[in-house]
C-alpha cells in the first residue's frame, strides 16, 4: 500500500481498530461444520448491560469494517496500476503470493491452528483442522485468501476488457462493479448460496467493495470531486454518521437485508469522507507515533492479534471455571482483550521484523567472507 496517501493511512488505522474492537466482544463462534467451533459462552456468562451495549456497537462496526479493507485494497490497486505496476499477470501473481498466500499458509499452520487446538476449537478432530485450512469454519485469515483471488480475477477481467476495442477500461470496471453488486445483493438476501471452499463465498461477497475502492480512486481525480473536497466540512461528516446510524437501526428493527446493504455503503462512505476531512484539516500523522505504529503493523495486528482472544478466554476458563460477569468485569475484560490484540500484534510484528534483520545481516556478512 502507498504509505504517502494520508487519507488511506488514516482509513487503514481506523479499519484496523474497528476489527480489534469487533473481536473484543465475542464469546461464541459458531460454524456450518459440525464439531468445528468454540463456545466460551458455556463458561463465561455475560449478560451485563455493558456487553449488551457493546454488542450493538460491534453490530454497527460489522456493517462495514471488512468492507473498508477491501475498499482500501481496491483503491491502492488502482493507484498501482496507474503508476505502471503489475505489468504482467505473472508479476501480480508473484507479488500477491508473497504478500497474501504465504502469510495465510504460514500463520494458519504455525500460529492459528496450534492456539485453536489448545482451546479445543476442533474437538480433537483432524478432519476439522483440514476443513478449517481450506476455507470452512471461521478462520480470520480468510481475508488474505479471498483478496488474493480477487486480485487475480479483477486483473484478468481488466486484461480481457482492454482487448475489446469497444470497451474502455473505465467502462469495463463499471460493468464489473454492477455485476458484482448484483451478486452481492443476492448473497445478502440469501437468494444464492456459494461454497465456502477456499473462501469463494467471500470472494463473491467482497468483490464489489474492492471494485468500489477502485472507482473511488478514479472519482477522486475528477474536478467535481476536487470541488466537493474543498467544501467538505464537519457538518457533512456528521450527517453521514447519523445516516449510517439511522440505516443500521432501521435494518435492525425491520430485519431488512436491503437496509443492511445500504448501511454498509453509507458506513464506508462515512469513514472515507471522515478520513478525507481529517487528512485535509489536521496533521496528526506528522506527530502521532501511535497512529504511525498501528499503520505500520496493521497487517501484523490482523494476523496475530485475533487468536490471542482464544488464549485470554481459555486462560480465564482454566483459572475461574464457570463465571458470570458483571458490568465492571465485562468492561475490563473487553479492554484487556482490545489491548492484548493490539499490542500483541505490534510486538509480534516487531519481533519478526528484528529476526528478519538479523537473518539478513547474517547473510550479508557471510557473502562478504
GROMACS .gro file of C-alpha atoms in nm:
model
  369
    1UNK     CA    1   0.000   0.000   0.000
    2UNK     CA    2   0.109   0.353  -0.071
    3UNK     CA    3   0.214   0.493   0.266
    4UNK     CA    4   0.224   0.850   0.132
    5UNK     CA    5  -0.154   0.875   0.096
    6UNK     CA    6  -0.254   1.017   0.434
    7UNK     CA    7  -0.624   0.957   0.375
    8UNK     CA    8  -0.565   0.587   0.313
    9UNK     CA    9  -0.322   0.573   0.603
   10UNK     CA   10  -0.585   0.706   0.844
   11UNK     CA   11  -0.852   0.480   0.694
   12UNK     CA   12  -0.627   0.176   0.736
   13UNK     CA   13  -0.568   0.264   1.103
   14UNK     CA   14  -0.942   0.311   1.165
   15UNK     CA   15  -1.027  -0.016   0.988
   16UNK     CA   16  -0.765  -0.199   1.197
   17UNK     CA   17  -0.902  -0.056   1.523
   18UNK     CA   18  -1.258  -0.146   1.419
   19UNK     CA   19  -1.152  -0.508   1.363
   20UNK     CA   20  -0.983  -0.523   1.704
   21UNK     CA   21  -1.290  -0.373   1.877
   22UNK     CA   22  -1.517  -0.613   1.690
   23UNK     CA   23  -1.313  -0.912   1.805
   24UNK     CA   24  -1.302  -0.797   2.168
   25UNK     CA   25  -1.668  -0.874   2.229
   26UNK     CA   26  -1.745  -1.232   2.119
   27UNK     CA   27  -1.768  -1.541   2.339
   28UNK     CA   28  -1.921  -1.780   2.087
   29UNK     CA   29  -1.805  -1.878   1.739
   30UNK     CA   30  -2.050  -2.097   1.551
   31UNK     CA   31  -1.978  -2.253   1.212
   32UNK     CA   32  -2.159  -2.454   0.946
   33UNK     CA   33  -1.935  -2.755   1.014
   34UNK     CA   34  -2.048  -2.977   1.299
   35UNK     CA   35  -1.787  -3.003   1.569
   36UNK     CA   36  -1.591  -2.703   1.445
   37UNK     CA   37  -1.641  -2.413   1.682
   38UNK     CA   38  -1.550  -2.254   2.012
   39UNK     CA   39  -1.812  -2.194   2.280
   40UNK     CA   40  -1.665  -1.991   2.564
   41UNK     CA   41  -2.018  -1.866   2.638
   42UNK     CA   42  -2.080  -2.202   2.813
   43UNK     CA   43  -1.834  -2.092   3.081
   44UNK     CA   44  -1.815  -1.713   3.053
   45UNK     CA   45  -2.170  -1.591   3.105
   46UNK     CA   46  -2.203  -1.225   3.015
   47UNK     CA   47  -2.549  -1.071   3.020
   48UNK     CA   48  -2.423  -0.740   3.157
   49UNK     CA   49  -2.551  -0.406   3.034
   50UNK     CA   50  -2.203  -0.323   2.910
   51UNK     CA   51  -2.191  -0.635   2.691
   52UNK     CA   52  -2.541  -0.565   2.557
   53UNK     CA   53  -2.446  -0.208   2.460
   54UNK     CA   54  -2.110  -0.312   2.319
   55UNK     CA   55  -2.285  -0.580   2.112
   56UNK     CA   56  -2.488  -0.310   1.937
   57UNK     CA   57  -2.165  -0.117   1.876
   58UNK     CA   58  -1.999  -0.429   1.734
   59UNK     CA   59  -2.301  -0.492   1.512
   60UNK     CA   60  -2.264  -0.141   1.373
   61UNK     CA   61  -1.890  -0.194   1.320
   62UNK     CA   62  -1.952  -0.526   1.144
   63UNK     CA   63  -2.174  -0.348   0.893
   64UNK     CA   64  -1.867  -0.208   0.719
   65UNK     CA   65  -1.535  -0.294   0.886
   66UNK     CA   66  -1.417  -0.566   0.646
   67UNK     CA   67  -1.565  -0.375   0.354
   68UNK     CA   68  -1.324  -0.094   0.441
   69UNK     CA   69  -1.023  -0.324   0.399
   70UNK     CA   70  -1.135  -0.429   0.053
   71UNK     CA   71  -1.206  -0.067  -0.042
   72UNK     CA   72  -0.853   0.026   0.067
   73UNK     CA   73  -0.707  -0.264  -0.133
   74UNK     CA   74  -0.905  -0.169  -0.444
   75UNK     CA   75  -0.810   0.197  -0.411
   76UNK     CA   76  -0.439   0.119  -0.376
   77UNK     CA   77  -0.457  -0.137  -0.659
   78UNK     CA   78  -0.597   0.130  -0.893
   79UNK     CA   79  -0.316   0.363  -0.783
   80UNK     CA   80  -0.053   0.094  -0.853
   81UNK     CA   81  -0.197   0.023  -1.198
   82UNK     CA   82  -0.186   0.392  -1.282
   83UNK     CA   83   0.182   0.402  -1.181
   84UNK     CA   84   0.256   0.110  -1.415
   85UNK     CA   85   0.299  -0.158  -1.152
   86UNK     CA   86   0.198  -0.518  -1.226
   87UNK     CA   87   0.266  -0.503  -1.599
   88UNK     CA   88   0.203  -0.877  -1.634
   89UNK     CA   89  -0.023  -1.136  -1.473
   90UNK     CA   90   0.288  -1.322  -1.356
   91UNK     CA   91   0.425  -1.012  -1.181
   92UNK     CA   92   0.094  -0.960  -1.000
   93UNK     CA   93   0.064  -1.327  -0.901
   94UNK     CA   94   0.422  -1.344  -0.770
   95UNK     CA   95   0.379  -1.027  -0.563
   96UNK     CA   96   0.047  -1.137  -0.414
   97UNK     CA   97   0.165  -1.491  -0.338
   98UNK     CA   98   0.440  -1.340  -0.121
   99UNK     CA   99   0.215  -1.074   0.031
  100UNK     CA  100  -0.102  -1.278   0.089
  101UNK     CA  101  -0.081  -1.655   0.032
  102UNK     CA  102   0.245  -1.728   0.212
  103UNK     CA  103   0.133  -1.538   0.528
  104UNK     CA  104  -0.203  -1.719   0.512
  105UNK     CA  105  -0.043  -2.063   0.495
  106UNK     CA  106   0.239  -1.994   0.743
  107UNK     CA  107   0.031  -1.815   1.009
  108UNK     CA  108  -0.257  -2.063   0.982
  109UNK     CA  109  -0.031  -2.367   1.028
  110UNK     CA  110   0.228  -2.231   1.271
  111UNK     CA  111   0.017  -1.991   1.479
  112UNK     CA  112  -0.361  -2.021   1.443
  113UNK     CA  113  -0.405  -2.398   1.445
  114UNK     CA  114  -0.179  -2.465   1.750
  115UNK     CA  115  -0.357  -2.195   1.952
  116UNK     CA  116  -0.702  -2.318   1.848
  117UNK     CA  117  -0.613  -2.679   1.922
  118UNK     CA  118  -0.520  -2.576   2.277
  119UNK     CA  119  -0.860  -2.406   2.301
  120UNK     CA  120  -1.033  -2.727   2.179
  121UNK     CA  121  -1.167  -2.540   1.875
  122UNK     CA  122  -1.150  -2.851   1.655
  123UNK     CA  123  -1.296  -3.102   1.904
  124UNK     CA  124  -0.977  -3.311   1.863
  125UNK     CA  125  -1.080  -3.396   1.507
  126UNK     CA  126  -0.813  -3.379   1.235
  127UNK     CA  127  -1.084  -3.354   0.969
  128UNK     CA  128  -1.196  -3.025   1.122
  129UNK     CA  129  -0.839  -2.896   1.106
  130UNK     CA  130  -0.821  -2.973   0.733
  131UNK     CA  131  -1.161  -2.816   0.669
  132UNK     CA  132  -1.050  -2.506   0.858
  133UNK     CA  133  -0.739  -2.476   0.642
  134UNK     CA  134  -0.927  -2.493   0.308
  135UNK     CA  135  -1.193  -2.239   0.391
  136UNK     CA  136  -1.461  -2.399   0.606
  137UNK     CA  137  -1.533  -2.269   0.951
  138UNK     CA  138  -1.415  -1.934   1.084
  139UNK     CA  139  -1.051  -1.862   1.002
  140UNK     CA  140  -0.998  -1.488   1.049
  141UNK     CA  141  -0.730  -1.503   0.777
  142UNK     CA  142  -0.995  -1.565   0.509
  143UNK     CA  143  -0.935  -1.204   0.402
  144UNK     CA  144  -0.588  -1.288   0.267
  145UNK     CA  145  -0.702  -1.581   0.055
  146UNK     CA  146  -1.014  -1.405  -0.074
  147UNK     CA  147  -0.820  -1.089  -0.157
  148UNK     CA  148  -0.562  -1.293  -0.349
  149UNK     CA  149  -0.833  -1.443  -0.571
  150UNK     CA  150  -0.998  -1.103  -0.618
  151UNK     CA  151  -0.670  -0.951  -0.738
  152UNK     CA  152  -0.632  -1.226  -0.999
  153UNK     CA  153  -0.997  -1.204  -1.106
  154UNK     CA  154  -1.003  -0.825  -1.148
  155UNK     CA  155  -0.670  -0.820  -1.330
  156UNK     CA  156  -0.789  -1.092  -1.570
  157UNK     CA  157  -1.120  -0.918  -1.645
  158UNK     CA  158  -0.939  -0.588  -1.691
  159UNK     CA  159  -0.699  -0.755  -1.937
  160UNK     CA  160  -0.986  -0.905  -2.136
  161UNK     CA  161  -1.168  -0.572  -2.132
  162UNK     CA  162  -0.862  -0.396  -2.273
  163UNK     CA  163  -0.856  -0.649  -2.558
  164UNK     CA  164  -1.209  -0.545  -2.654
  165UNK     CA  165  -1.169  -0.227  -2.854
  166UNK     CA  166  -1.531  -0.121  -2.797
  167UNK     CA  167  -1.489  -0.109  -2.416
  168UNK     CA  168  -1.267   0.134  -2.230
  169UNK     CA  169  -1.101   0.035  -1.903
  170UNK     CA  170  -1.339   0.254  -1.702
  171UNK     CA  171  -1.645   0.104  -1.873
  172UNK     CA  172  -1.515  -0.247  -1.800
  173UNK     CA  173  -1.470  -0.153  -1.434
  174UNK     CA  174  -1.821  -0.006  -1.403
  175UNK     CA  175  -1.984  -0.307  -1.574
  176UNK     CA  176  -1.795  -0.547  -1.346
  177UNK     CA  177  -1.895  -0.338  -1.044
  178UNK     CA  178  -2.268  -0.365  -1.120
  179UNK     CA  179  -2.239  -0.739  -1.189
  180UNK     CA  180  -2.058  -0.781  -0.855
  181UNK     CA  181  -2.321  -0.563  -0.684
  182UNK     CA  182  -2.599  -0.785  -0.818
  183UNK     CA  183  -2.420  -1.095  -0.688
  184UNK     CA  184  -2.360  -0.925  -0.351
  185UNK     CA  185  -2.729  -0.835  -0.313
  186UNK     CA  186  -2.834  -1.192  -0.395
  187UNK     CA  187  -2.588  -1.333  -0.142
  188UNK     CA  188  -2.702  -1.094   0.132
  189UNK     CA  189  -3.068  -1.170   0.057
  190UNK     CA  190  -2.985  -1.544   0.058
  191UNK     CA  191  -3.112  -1.589  -0.297
  192UNK     CA  192  -2.794  -1.771  -0.396
  193UNK     CA  193  -2.556  -1.981  -0.189
  194UNK     CA  194  -2.186  -2.012  -0.277
  195UNK     CA  195  -1.947  -2.273  -0.142
  196UNK     CA  196  -1.707  -2.185   0.138
  197UNK     CA  197  -1.430  -2.383  -0.034
  198UNK     CA  198  -1.114  -2.165  -0.049
  199UNK     CA  199  -1.340  -1.876   0.060
  200UNK     CA  200  -1.520  -1.847  -0.276
  201UNK     CA  201  -1.825  -1.718  -0.088
  202UNK     CA  202  -1.615  -1.430   0.050
  203UNK     CA  203  -1.470  -1.358  -0.295
  204UNK     CA  204  -1.820  -1.325  -0.438
  205UNK     CA  205  -1.939  -1.113  -0.145
  206UNK     CA  206  -1.649  -0.869  -0.120
  207UNK     CA  207  -1.556  -0.826  -0.487
  208UNK     CA  208  -1.797  -0.532  -0.511
  209UNK     CA  209  -1.612  -0.349  -0.232
  210UNK     CA  210  -1.274  -0.395  -0.397
  211UNK     CA  211  -1.419  -0.251  -0.718
  212UNK     CA  212  -1.582   0.030  -0.520
  213UNK     CA  213  -1.237   0.122  -0.392
  214UNK     CA  214  -1.102   0.132  -0.748
  215UNK     CA  215  -1.393   0.354  -0.853
  216UNK     CA  216  -1.329   0.588  -0.558
  217UNK     CA  217  -0.971   0.631  -0.678
  218UNK     CA  218  -1.090   0.718  -1.030
  219UNK     CA  219  -1.354   0.957  -0.897
  220UNK     CA  220  -1.104   1.143  -0.678
  221UNK     CA  221  -0.921   1.251  -0.993
  222UNK     CA  222  -1.227   1.434  -1.130
  223UNK     CA  223  -1.274   1.809  -1.099
  224UNK     CA  224  -1.619   1.757  -0.945
  225UNK     CA  225  -1.474   1.554  -0.657
  226UNK     CA  226  -1.199   1.811  -0.601
  227UNK     CA  227  -1.471   2.078  -0.586
  228UNK     CA  228  -1.665   1.877  -0.326
  229UNK     CA  229  -1.347   1.805  -0.130
  230UNK     CA  230  -1.274   2.176  -0.090
  231UNK     CA  231  -1.619   2.228   0.061
  232UNK     CA  232  -1.620   1.920   0.282
  233UNK     CA  233  -1.678   2.015   0.648
  234UNK     CA  234  -1.770   1.861   0.981
  235UNK     CA  235  -2.140   1.909   0.909
  236UNK     CA  236  -2.119   1.678   0.606
  237UNK     CA  237  -1.934   1.413   0.807
  238UNK     CA  238  -2.185   1.432   1.095
  239UNK     CA  239  -2.479   1.398   0.853
  240UNK     CA  240  -2.321   1.084   0.704
  241UNK     CA  241  -2.266   0.947   1.055
  242UNK     CA  242  -2.631   0.991   1.153
  243UNK     CA  243  -2.745   0.843   0.821
  244UNK     CA  244  -2.526   0.540   0.896
  245UNK     CA  245  -2.669   0.501   1.249
  246UNK     CA  246  -3.027   0.550   1.127
  247UNK     CA  247  -2.991   0.299   0.847
  248UNK     CA  248  -2.839   0.045   1.088
  249UNK     CA  249  -3.124   0.086   1.338
  250UNK     CA  250  -3.387   0.053   1.064
  251UNK     CA  251  -3.222  -0.266   0.941
  252UNK     CA  252  -3.209  -0.396   1.299
  253UNK     CA  253  -3.574  -0.322   1.376
  254UNK     CA  254  -3.716  -0.430   1.041
  255UNK     CA  255  -3.472  -0.718   0.988
  256UNK     CA  256  -3.426  -0.577   0.639
  257UNK     CA  257  -3.143  -0.714   0.424
  258UNK     CA  258  -3.178  -0.420   0.188
  259UNK     CA  259  -3.132  -0.175   0.477
  260UNK     CA  260  -2.822  -0.372   0.584
  261UNK     CA  261  -2.674  -0.333   0.235
  262UNK     CA  262  -2.745   0.042   0.237
  263UNK     CA  263  -2.591   0.064   0.586
  264UNK     CA  264  -2.268  -0.091   0.458
  265UNK     CA  265  -2.235   0.159   0.175
  266UNK     CA  266  -2.317   0.458   0.396
  267UNK     CA  267  -2.068   0.335   0.657
  268UNK     CA  268  -1.790   0.303   0.400
  269UNK     CA  269  -1.862   0.648   0.255
  270UNK     CA  270  -1.876   0.797   0.607
  271UNK     CA  271  -1.532   0.665   0.705
  272UNK     CA  272  -1.386   0.756   0.365
  273UNK     CA  273  -1.508   1.116   0.391
  274UNK     CA  274  -1.410   1.134   0.759
  275UNK     CA  275  -1.053   1.039   0.668
  276UNK     CA  276  -1.058   1.281   0.375
  277UNK     CA  277  -1.159   1.560   0.612
  278UNK     CA  278  -0.905   1.466   0.882
  279UNK     CA  279  -0.622   1.441   0.627
  280UNK     CA  280  -0.717   1.781   0.486
  281UNK     CA  281  -0.760   1.968   0.814
  282UNK     CA  282  -0.517   1.809   1.059
  283UNK     CA  283  -0.155   1.692   1.051
  284UNK     CA  284  -0.200   1.416   1.307
  285UNK     CA  285   0.024   1.177   1.114
  286UNK     CA  286   0.329   1.402   1.144
  287UNK     CA  287   0.345   1.383   1.524
  288UNK     CA  288   0.132   1.089   1.636
  289UNK     CA  289   0.367   0.794   1.681
  290UNK     CA  290   0.088   0.558   1.788
  291UNK     CA  291  -0.111   0.611   1.468
  292UNK     CA  292   0.200   0.556   1.258
  293UNK     CA  293   0.282   0.243   1.461
  294UNK     CA  294  -0.067   0.097   1.409
  295UNK     CA  295  -0.045   0.179   1.039
  296UNK     CA  296   0.296   0.015   1.005
  297UNK     CA  297   0.189  -0.304   1.181
  298UNK     CA  298  -0.175  -0.313   1.068
  299UNK     CA  299  -0.129  -0.646   0.888
  300UNK     CA  300   0.052  -0.798   1.188
  301UNK     CA  301  -0.227  -0.684   1.422
  302UNK     CA  302  -0.474  -0.856   1.193
  303UNK     CA  303  -0.263  -1.172   1.157
  304UNK     CA  304  -0.156  -1.228   1.516
  305UNK     CA  305  -0.394  -1.028   1.734
  306UNK     CA  306  -0.723  -1.212   1.689
  307UNK     CA  307  -0.603  -1.561   1.800
  308UNK     CA  308  -0.487  -1.406   2.129
  309UNK     CA  309  -0.859  -1.384   2.213
  310UNK     CA  310  -0.865  -1.762   2.246
  311UNK     CA  311  -0.562  -1.751   2.476
  312UNK     CA  312  -0.736  -1.500   2.704
  313UNK     CA  313  -1.071  -1.681   2.712
  314UNK     CA  314  -0.912  -2.025   2.756
  315UNK     CA  315  -0.693  -1.894   3.041
  316UNK     CA  316  -0.998  -1.735   3.206
  317UNK     CA  317  -1.191  -2.062   3.186
  318UNK     CA  318  -0.896  -2.266   3.317
  319UNK     CA  319  -0.841  -2.031   3.613
  320UNK     CA  320  -1.200  -1.950   3.708
  321UNK     CA  321  -1.416  -2.224   3.560
  322UNK     CA  322  -1.772  -2.109   3.503
  323UNK     CA  323  -1.804  -1.738   3.573
  324UNK     CA  324  -2.079  -1.478   3.535
  325UNK     CA  325  -1.952  -1.128   3.463
  326UNK     CA  326  -2.095  -0.803   3.596
  327UNK     CA  327  -2.063  -0.466   3.419
  328UNK     CA  328  -1.722  -0.381   3.566
  329UNK     CA  329  -1.574  -0.724   3.492
  330UNK     CA  330  -1.722  -0.729   3.141
  331UNK     CA  331  -1.582  -0.385   3.056
  332UNK     CA  332  -1.239  -0.471   3.200
  333UNK     CA  333  -1.227  -0.796   3.000
  334UNK     CA  334  -1.327  -0.605   2.686
  335UNK     CA  335  -1.047  -0.352   2.739
  336UNK     CA  336  -0.797  -0.629   2.820
  337UNK     CA  337  -0.883  -0.819   2.501
  338UNK     CA  338  -0.860  -0.500   2.295
  339UNK     CA  339  -0.518  -0.404   2.432
  340UNK     CA  340  -0.369  -0.754   2.410
  341UNK     CA  341  -0.481  -0.794   2.048
  342UNK     CA  342  -0.349  -0.451   1.952
  343UNK     CA  343  -0.021  -0.457   2.144
  344UNK     CA  344   0.033  -0.829   2.090
  345UNK     CA  345   0.011  -0.788   1.714
  346UNK     CA  346   0.254  -0.495   1.721
  347UNK     CA  347   0.504  -0.672   1.948
  348UNK     CA  348   0.498  -0.993   1.742
  349UNK     CA  349   0.539  -0.784   1.427
  350UNK     CA  350   0.842  -0.608   1.578
  351UNK     CA  351   0.998  -0.939   1.685
  352UNK     CA  352   0.956  -1.086   1.338
  353UNK     CA  353   1.094  -0.769   1.180
  354UNK     CA  354   1.404  -0.778   1.404
  355UNK     CA  355   1.450  -1.150   1.337
  356UNK     CA  356   1.441  -1.086   0.962
  357UNK     CA  357   1.701  -0.811   1.005
  358UNK     CA  358   1.931  -1.048   1.195
  359UNK     CA  359   1.893  -1.313   0.922
  360UNK     CA  360   1.959  -1.056   0.651
  361UNK     CA  361   2.263  -0.921   0.837
  362UNK     CA  362   2.399  -1.274   0.876
  363UNK     CA  363   2.359  -1.343   0.505
  364UNK     CA  364   2.534  -1.016   0.417
  365UNK     CA  365   2.829  -1.095   0.645
  366UNK     CA  366   2.863  -1.449   0.507
  367UNK     CA  367   2.862  -1.315   0.150
  368UNK     CA  368   3.142  -1.070   0.236
  369UNK     CA  369   3.355  -1.356   0.368
   0.00000   0.00000   0.00000
